[in-house]
PDB file of C-alpha atoms in Angstrom:
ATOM      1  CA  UNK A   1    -268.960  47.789  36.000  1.00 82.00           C
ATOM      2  CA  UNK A   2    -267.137  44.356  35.661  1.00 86.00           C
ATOM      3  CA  UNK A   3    -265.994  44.792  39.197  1.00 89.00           C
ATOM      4  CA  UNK A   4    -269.713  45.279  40.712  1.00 89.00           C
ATOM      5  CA  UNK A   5    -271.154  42.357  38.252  1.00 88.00           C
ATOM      6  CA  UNK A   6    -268.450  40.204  40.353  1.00 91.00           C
ATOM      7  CA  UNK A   7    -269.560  41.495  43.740  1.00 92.00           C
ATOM      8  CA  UNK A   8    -272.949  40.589  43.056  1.00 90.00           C
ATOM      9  CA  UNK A   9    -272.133  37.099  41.400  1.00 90.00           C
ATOM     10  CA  UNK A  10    -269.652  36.507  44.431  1.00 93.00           C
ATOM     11  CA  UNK A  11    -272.830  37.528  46.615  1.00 91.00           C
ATOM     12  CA  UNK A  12    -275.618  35.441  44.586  1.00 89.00           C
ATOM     13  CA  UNK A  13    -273.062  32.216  45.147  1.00 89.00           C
ATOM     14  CA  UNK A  14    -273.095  32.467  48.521  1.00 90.00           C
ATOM     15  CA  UNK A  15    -276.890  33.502  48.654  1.00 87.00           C
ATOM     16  CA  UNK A  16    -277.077  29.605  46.329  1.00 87.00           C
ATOM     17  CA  UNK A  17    -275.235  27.491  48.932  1.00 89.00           C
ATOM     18  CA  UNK A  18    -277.387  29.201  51.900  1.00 88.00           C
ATOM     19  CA  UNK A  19    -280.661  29.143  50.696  1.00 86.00           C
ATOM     20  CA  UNK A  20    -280.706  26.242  48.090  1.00 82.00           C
ATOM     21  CA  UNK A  21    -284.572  26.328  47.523  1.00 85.00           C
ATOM     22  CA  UNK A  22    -284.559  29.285  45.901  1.00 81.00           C
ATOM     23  CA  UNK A  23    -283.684  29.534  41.500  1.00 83.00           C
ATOM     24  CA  UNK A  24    -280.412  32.013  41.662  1.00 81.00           C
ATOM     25  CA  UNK A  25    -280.153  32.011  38.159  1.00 80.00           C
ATOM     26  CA  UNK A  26    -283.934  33.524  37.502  1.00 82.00           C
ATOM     27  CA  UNK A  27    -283.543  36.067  39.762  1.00 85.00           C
ATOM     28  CA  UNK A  28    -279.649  36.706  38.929  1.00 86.00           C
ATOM     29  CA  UNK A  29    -280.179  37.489  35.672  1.00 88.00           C
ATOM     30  CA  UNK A  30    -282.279  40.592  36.133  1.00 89.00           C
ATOM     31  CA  UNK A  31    -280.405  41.468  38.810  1.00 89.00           C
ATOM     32  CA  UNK A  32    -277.499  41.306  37.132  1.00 90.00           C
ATOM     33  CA  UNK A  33    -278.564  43.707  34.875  1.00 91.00           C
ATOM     34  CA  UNK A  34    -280.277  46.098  36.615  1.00 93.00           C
ATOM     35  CA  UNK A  35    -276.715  46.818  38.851  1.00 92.00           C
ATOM     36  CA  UNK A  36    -274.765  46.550  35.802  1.00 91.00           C
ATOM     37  CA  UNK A  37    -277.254  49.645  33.965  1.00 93.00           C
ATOM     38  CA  UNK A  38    -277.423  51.621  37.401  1.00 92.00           C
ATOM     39  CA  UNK A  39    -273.554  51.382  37.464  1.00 92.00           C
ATOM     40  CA  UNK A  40    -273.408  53.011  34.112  1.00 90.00           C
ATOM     41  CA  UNK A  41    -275.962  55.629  35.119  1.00 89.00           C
ATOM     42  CA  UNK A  42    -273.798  56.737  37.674  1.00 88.00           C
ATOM     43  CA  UNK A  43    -270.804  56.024  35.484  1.00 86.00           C
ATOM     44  CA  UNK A  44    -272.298  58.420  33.156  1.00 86.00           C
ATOM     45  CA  UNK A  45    -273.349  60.961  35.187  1.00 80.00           C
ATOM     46  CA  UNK A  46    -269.798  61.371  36.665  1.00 78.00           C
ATOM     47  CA  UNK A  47    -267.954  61.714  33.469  1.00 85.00           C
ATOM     48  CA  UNK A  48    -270.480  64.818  32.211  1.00 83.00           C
ATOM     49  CA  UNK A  49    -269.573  66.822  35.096  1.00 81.00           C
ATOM     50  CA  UNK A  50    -265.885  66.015  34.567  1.00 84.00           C
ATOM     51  CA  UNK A  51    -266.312  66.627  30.531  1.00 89.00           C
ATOM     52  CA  UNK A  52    -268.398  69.924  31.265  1.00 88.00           C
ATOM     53  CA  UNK A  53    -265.387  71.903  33.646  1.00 88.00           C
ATOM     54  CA  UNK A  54    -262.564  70.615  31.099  1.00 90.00           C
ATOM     55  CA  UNK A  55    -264.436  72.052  28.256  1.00 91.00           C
ATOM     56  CA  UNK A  56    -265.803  75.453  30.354  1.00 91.00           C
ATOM     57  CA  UNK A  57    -261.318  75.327  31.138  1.00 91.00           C
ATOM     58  CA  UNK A  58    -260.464  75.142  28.114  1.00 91.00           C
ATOM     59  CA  UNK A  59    -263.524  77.535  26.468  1.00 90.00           C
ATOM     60  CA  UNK A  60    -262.045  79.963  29.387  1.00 89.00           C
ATOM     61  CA  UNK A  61    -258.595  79.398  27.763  1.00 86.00           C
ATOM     62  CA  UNK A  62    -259.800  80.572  24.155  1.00 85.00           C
ATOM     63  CA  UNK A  63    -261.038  83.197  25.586  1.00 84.00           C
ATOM     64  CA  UNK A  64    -257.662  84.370  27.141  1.00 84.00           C
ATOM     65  CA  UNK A  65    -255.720  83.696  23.668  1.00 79.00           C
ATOM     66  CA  UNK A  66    -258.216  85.491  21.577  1.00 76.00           C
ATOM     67  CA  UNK A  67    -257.943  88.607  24.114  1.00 74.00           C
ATOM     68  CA  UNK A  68    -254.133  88.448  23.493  1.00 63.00           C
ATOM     69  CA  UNK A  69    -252.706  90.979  21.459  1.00 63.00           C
ATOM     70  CA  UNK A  70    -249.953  89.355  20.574  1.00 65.00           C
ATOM     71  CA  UNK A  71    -251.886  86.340  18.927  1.00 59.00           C
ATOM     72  CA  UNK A  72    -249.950  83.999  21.770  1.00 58.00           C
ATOM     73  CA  UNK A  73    -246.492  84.905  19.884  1.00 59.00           C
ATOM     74  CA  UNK A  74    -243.625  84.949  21.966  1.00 61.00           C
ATOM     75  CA  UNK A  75    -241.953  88.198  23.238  1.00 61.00           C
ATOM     76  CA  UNK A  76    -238.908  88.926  20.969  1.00 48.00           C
TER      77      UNK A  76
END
């Protein structure tokens, strides 16, 4: 998120020095944080699918140990 809020900073400076008529910081500001929220969104959205097949592993895993008849003890 901090690396996209510098893209578009680095990208709203040089949109100031071309086109000097126009208030950067009024329109910056939303902008700012409407990449910063859509970042997250996507941010977000990755780490559920990455948190949903670690916990379906390790529910799968469970399920293995439970089946064991041994209780997961080690063969003497």
């Amino acid at each position: 998120v901090t690396g996209t809020i510098m893209l578009v900073e680095i990208s709203l400076g040089f949109l100031m020095r071309t086109i000097p008529q126009i208030n950067i910081l009024s329109i910056g500001f939303g902008l700012k944080i409407l990449v910063g929220i859509s970042v997250l969104a996507l941010a977000a959205n990755g780490s559920a699918e990455a948190i949903s097949e670690y916990v379906e592993e390790v529910m799968r895993g469970l399920l293995l140990w439970s089946d064991d008849p041994t209780g997961g003890a080690p063969n003497a």
